[in-house]
PDB file of C-alpha atoms in Angstrom:
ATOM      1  CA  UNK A 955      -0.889 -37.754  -0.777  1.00 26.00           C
ATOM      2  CA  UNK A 956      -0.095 -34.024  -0.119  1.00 50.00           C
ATOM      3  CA  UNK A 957      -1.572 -31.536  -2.985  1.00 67.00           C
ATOM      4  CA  UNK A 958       1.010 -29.691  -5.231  1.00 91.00           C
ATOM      5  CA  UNK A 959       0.648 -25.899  -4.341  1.00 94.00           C
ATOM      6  CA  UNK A 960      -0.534 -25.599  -8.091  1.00 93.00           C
ATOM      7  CA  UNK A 961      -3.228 -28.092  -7.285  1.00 93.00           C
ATOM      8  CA  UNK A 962      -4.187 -26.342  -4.183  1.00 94.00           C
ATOM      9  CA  UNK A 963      -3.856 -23.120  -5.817  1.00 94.00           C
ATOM     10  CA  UNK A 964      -6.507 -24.254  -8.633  1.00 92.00           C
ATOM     11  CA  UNK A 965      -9.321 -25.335  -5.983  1.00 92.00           C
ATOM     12  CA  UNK A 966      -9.176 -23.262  -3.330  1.00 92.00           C
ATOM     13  CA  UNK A 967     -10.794 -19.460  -3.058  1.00 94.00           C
ATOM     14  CA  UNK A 968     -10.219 -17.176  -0.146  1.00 96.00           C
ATOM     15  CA  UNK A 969      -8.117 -14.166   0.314  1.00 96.00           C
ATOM     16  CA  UNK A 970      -4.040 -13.855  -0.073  1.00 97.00           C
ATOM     17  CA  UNK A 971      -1.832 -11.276   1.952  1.00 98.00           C
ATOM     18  CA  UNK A 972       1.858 -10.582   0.894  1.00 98.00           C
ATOM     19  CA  UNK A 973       4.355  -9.287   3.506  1.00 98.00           C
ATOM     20  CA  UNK A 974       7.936  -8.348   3.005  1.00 98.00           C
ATOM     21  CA  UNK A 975      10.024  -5.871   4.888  1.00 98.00           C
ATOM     22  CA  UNK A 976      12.734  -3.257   3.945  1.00 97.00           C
ATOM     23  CA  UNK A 977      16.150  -3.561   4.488  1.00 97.00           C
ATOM     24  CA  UNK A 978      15.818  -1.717   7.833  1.00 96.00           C
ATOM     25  CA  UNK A 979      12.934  -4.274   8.992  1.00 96.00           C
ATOM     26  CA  UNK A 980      10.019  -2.185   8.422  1.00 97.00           C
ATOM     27  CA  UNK A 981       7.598  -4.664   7.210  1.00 97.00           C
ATOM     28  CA  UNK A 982       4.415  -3.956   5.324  1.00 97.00           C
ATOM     29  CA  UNK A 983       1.535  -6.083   4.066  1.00 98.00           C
ATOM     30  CA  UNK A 984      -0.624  -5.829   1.249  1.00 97.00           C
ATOM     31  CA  UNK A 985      -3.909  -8.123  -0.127  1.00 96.00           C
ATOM     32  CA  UNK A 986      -2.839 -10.137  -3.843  1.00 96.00           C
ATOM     33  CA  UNK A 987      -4.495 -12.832  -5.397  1.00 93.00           C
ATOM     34  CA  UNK A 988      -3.063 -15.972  -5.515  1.00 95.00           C
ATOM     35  CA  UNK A 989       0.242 -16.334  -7.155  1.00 96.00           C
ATOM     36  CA  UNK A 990       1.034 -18.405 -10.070  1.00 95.00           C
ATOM     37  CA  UNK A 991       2.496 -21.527  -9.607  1.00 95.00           C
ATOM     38  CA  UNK A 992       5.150 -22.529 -12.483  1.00 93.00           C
ATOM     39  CA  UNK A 993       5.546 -25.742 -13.390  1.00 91.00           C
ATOM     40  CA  UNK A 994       9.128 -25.974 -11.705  1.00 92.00           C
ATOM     41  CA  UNK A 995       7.574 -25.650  -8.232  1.00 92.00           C
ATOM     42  CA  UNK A 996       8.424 -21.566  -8.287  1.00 95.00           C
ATOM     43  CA  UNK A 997       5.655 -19.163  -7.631  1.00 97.00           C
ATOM     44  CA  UNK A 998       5.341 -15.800  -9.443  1.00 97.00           C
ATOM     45  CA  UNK A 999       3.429 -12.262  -8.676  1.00 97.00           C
ATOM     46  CA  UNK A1000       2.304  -9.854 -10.693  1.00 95.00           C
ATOM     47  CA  UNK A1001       3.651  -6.495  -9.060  1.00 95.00           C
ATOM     48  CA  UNK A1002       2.891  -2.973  -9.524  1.00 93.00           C
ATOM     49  CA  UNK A1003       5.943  -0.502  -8.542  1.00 93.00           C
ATOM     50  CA  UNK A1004       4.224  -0.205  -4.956  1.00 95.00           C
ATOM     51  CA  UNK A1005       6.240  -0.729  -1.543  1.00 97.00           C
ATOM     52  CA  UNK A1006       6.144  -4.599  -2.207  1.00 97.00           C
ATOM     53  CA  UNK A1007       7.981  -4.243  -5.127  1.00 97.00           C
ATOM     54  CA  UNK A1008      10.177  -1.855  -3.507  1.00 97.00           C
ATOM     55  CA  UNK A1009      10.877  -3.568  -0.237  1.00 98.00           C
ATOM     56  CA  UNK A1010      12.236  -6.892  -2.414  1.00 98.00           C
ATOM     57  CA  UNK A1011      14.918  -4.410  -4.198  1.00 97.00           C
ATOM     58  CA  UNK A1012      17.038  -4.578  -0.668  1.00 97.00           C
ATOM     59  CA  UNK A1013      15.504  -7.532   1.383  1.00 98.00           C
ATOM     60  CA  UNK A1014      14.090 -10.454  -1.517  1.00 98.00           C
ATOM     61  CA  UNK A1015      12.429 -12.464   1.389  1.00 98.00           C
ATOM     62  CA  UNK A1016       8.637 -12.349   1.675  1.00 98.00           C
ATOM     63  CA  UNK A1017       5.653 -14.406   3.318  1.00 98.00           C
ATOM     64  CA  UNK A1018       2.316 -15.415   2.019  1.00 98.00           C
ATOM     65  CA  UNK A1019      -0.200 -16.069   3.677  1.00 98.00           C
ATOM     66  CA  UNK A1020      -3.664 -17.032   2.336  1.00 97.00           C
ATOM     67  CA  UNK A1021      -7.097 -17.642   4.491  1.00 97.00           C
ATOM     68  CA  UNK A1022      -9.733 -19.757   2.609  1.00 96.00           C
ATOM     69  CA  UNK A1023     -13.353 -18.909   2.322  1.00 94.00           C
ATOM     70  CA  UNK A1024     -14.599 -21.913   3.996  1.00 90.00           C
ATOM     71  CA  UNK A1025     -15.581 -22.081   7.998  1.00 87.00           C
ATOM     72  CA  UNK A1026     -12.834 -22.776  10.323  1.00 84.00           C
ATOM     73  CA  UNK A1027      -9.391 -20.780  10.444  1.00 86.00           C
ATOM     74  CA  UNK A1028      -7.748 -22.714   7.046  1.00 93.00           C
ATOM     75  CA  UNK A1029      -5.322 -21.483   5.196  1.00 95.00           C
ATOM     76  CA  UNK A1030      -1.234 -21.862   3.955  1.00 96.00           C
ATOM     77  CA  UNK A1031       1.560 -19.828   4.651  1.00 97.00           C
ATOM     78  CA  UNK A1032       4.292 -19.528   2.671  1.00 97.00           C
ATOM     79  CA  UNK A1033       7.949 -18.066   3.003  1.00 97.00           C
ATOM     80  CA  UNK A1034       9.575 -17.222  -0.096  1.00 98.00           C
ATOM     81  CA  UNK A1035      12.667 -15.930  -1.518  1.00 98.00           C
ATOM     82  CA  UNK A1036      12.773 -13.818  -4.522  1.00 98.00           C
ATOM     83  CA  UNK A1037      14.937 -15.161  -6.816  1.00 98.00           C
ATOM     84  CA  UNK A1038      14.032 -12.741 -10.517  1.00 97.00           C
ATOM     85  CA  UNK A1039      11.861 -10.452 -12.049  1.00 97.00           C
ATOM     86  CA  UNK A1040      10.567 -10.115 -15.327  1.00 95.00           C
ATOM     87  CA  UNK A1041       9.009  -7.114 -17.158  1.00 92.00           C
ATOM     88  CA  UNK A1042       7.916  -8.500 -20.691  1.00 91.00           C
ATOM     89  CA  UNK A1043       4.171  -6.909 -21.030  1.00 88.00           C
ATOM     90  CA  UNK A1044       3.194  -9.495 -23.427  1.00 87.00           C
ATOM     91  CA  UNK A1045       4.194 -12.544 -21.184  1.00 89.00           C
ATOM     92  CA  UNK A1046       2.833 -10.155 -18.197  1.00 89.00           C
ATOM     93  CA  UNK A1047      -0.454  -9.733 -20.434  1.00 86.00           C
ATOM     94  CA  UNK A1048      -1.301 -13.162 -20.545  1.00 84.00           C
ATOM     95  CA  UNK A1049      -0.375 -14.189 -16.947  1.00 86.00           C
ATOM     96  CA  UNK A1050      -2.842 -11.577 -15.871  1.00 83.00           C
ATOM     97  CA  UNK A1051      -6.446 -12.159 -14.247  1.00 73.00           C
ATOM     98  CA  UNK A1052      -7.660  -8.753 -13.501  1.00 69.00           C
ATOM     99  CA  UNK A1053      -8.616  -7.610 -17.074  1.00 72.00           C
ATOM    100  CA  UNK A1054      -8.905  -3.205 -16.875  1.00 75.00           C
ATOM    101  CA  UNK A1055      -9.249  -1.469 -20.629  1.00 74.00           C
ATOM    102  CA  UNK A1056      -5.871  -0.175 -21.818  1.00 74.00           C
ATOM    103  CA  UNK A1057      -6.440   3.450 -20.212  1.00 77.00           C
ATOM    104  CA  UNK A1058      -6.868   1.590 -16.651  1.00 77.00           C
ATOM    105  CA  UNK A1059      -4.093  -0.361 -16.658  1.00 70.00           C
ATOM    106  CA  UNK A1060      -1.895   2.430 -17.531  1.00 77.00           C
ATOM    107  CA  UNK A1061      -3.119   4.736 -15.423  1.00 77.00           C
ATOM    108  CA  UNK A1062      -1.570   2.229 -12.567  1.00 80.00           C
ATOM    109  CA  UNK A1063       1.237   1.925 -13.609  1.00 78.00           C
ATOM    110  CA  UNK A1064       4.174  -0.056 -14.615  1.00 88.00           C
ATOM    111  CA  UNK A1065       3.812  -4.334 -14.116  1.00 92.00           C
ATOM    112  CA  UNK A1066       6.499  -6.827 -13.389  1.00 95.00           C
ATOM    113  CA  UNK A1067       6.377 -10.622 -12.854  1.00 97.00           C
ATOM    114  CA  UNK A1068       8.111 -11.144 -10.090  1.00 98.00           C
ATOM    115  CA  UNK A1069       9.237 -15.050  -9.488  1.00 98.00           C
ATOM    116  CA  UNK A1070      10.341 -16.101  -6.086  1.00 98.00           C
ATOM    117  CA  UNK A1071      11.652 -20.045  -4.517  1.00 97.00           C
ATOM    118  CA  UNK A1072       9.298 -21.813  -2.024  1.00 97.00           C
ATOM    119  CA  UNK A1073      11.627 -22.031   1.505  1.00 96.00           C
ATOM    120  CA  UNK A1074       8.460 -23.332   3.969  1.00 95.00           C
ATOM    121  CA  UNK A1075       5.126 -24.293   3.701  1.00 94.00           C
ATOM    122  CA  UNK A1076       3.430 -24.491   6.975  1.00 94.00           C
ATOM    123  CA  UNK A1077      -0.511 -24.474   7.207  1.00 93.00           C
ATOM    124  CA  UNK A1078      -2.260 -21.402   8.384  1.00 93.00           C
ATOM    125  CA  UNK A1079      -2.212 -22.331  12.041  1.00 90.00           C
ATOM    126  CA  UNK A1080       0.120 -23.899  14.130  1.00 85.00           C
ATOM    127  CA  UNK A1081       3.475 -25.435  12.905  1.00 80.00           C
ATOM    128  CA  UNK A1082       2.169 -28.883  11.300  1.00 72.00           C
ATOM    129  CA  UNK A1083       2.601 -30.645   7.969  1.00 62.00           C
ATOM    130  CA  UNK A1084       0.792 -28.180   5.364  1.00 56.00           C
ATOM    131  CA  UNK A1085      -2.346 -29.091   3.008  1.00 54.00           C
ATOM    132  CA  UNK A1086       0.187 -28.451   0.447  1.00 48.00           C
ATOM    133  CA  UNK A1087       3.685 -29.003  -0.443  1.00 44.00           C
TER     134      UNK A1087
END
């Protein structure tokens, strides 16, 4: 039986990378950890207002793809569609990992929780059935 991405999500460590693209096609990548995994099979980022959260204003589709820290080239990637944002900092505040004082966190800037649909799961290489689904 095939893992949930919230299972897989839970057990696995390695390194995430979030691409999206304008709405000319200029794409850009950046590293984020891995995204939260609600309960109705969406997955949510935490977003500062950086060219990520810029590029999904005019083009709201996006790949993830995350290499594990384990030998061997393993990994998902996963194509996404942003379907809404939300900026409550309280509900923001206690979705957050990275814990910076007050002065920190401010000093970067403004958060948003940005939720997206699961299109494709693939695994990292080739075109096969994913570790998760």
């Amino acid at each position: 039986m095939a893992k949930t991405l919230k299972q897989y999500f839970e057990t696995a460590a390695g390194t995430g990378v979030l691409s999206t693209a304008d709405a000319t096609g200029k794409v850009d990548a950046a590293i984020y950890s891995t995204p939260h995994v609600m309960d109705d099979g969406t997955v949510a980022f935490i977003m500062r207002e950086r060219l990520t959260h810029e590029n999904l204003k005019s083009n709201p589709h996006a790949a993830y793809l995350f290499l594990e820290d384990r030998p061997g080239r393993k990994g998902i990637r996963i194509y996404l569609k942003k379907t809404r944002e939300d900026d409550d900092p309280v509900l923001i505040k206690s979705m957050t990992r990275r814990h910076l004082t007050p002065e920190q966190d401010a000093q970067k800037g403004p958060k948003h929780l940005v939720y997206f649909t699961v299109e494709k799961v693939l695994p990292l290489v080739g075109s096969g059935a994913a570790p998760a689904a």
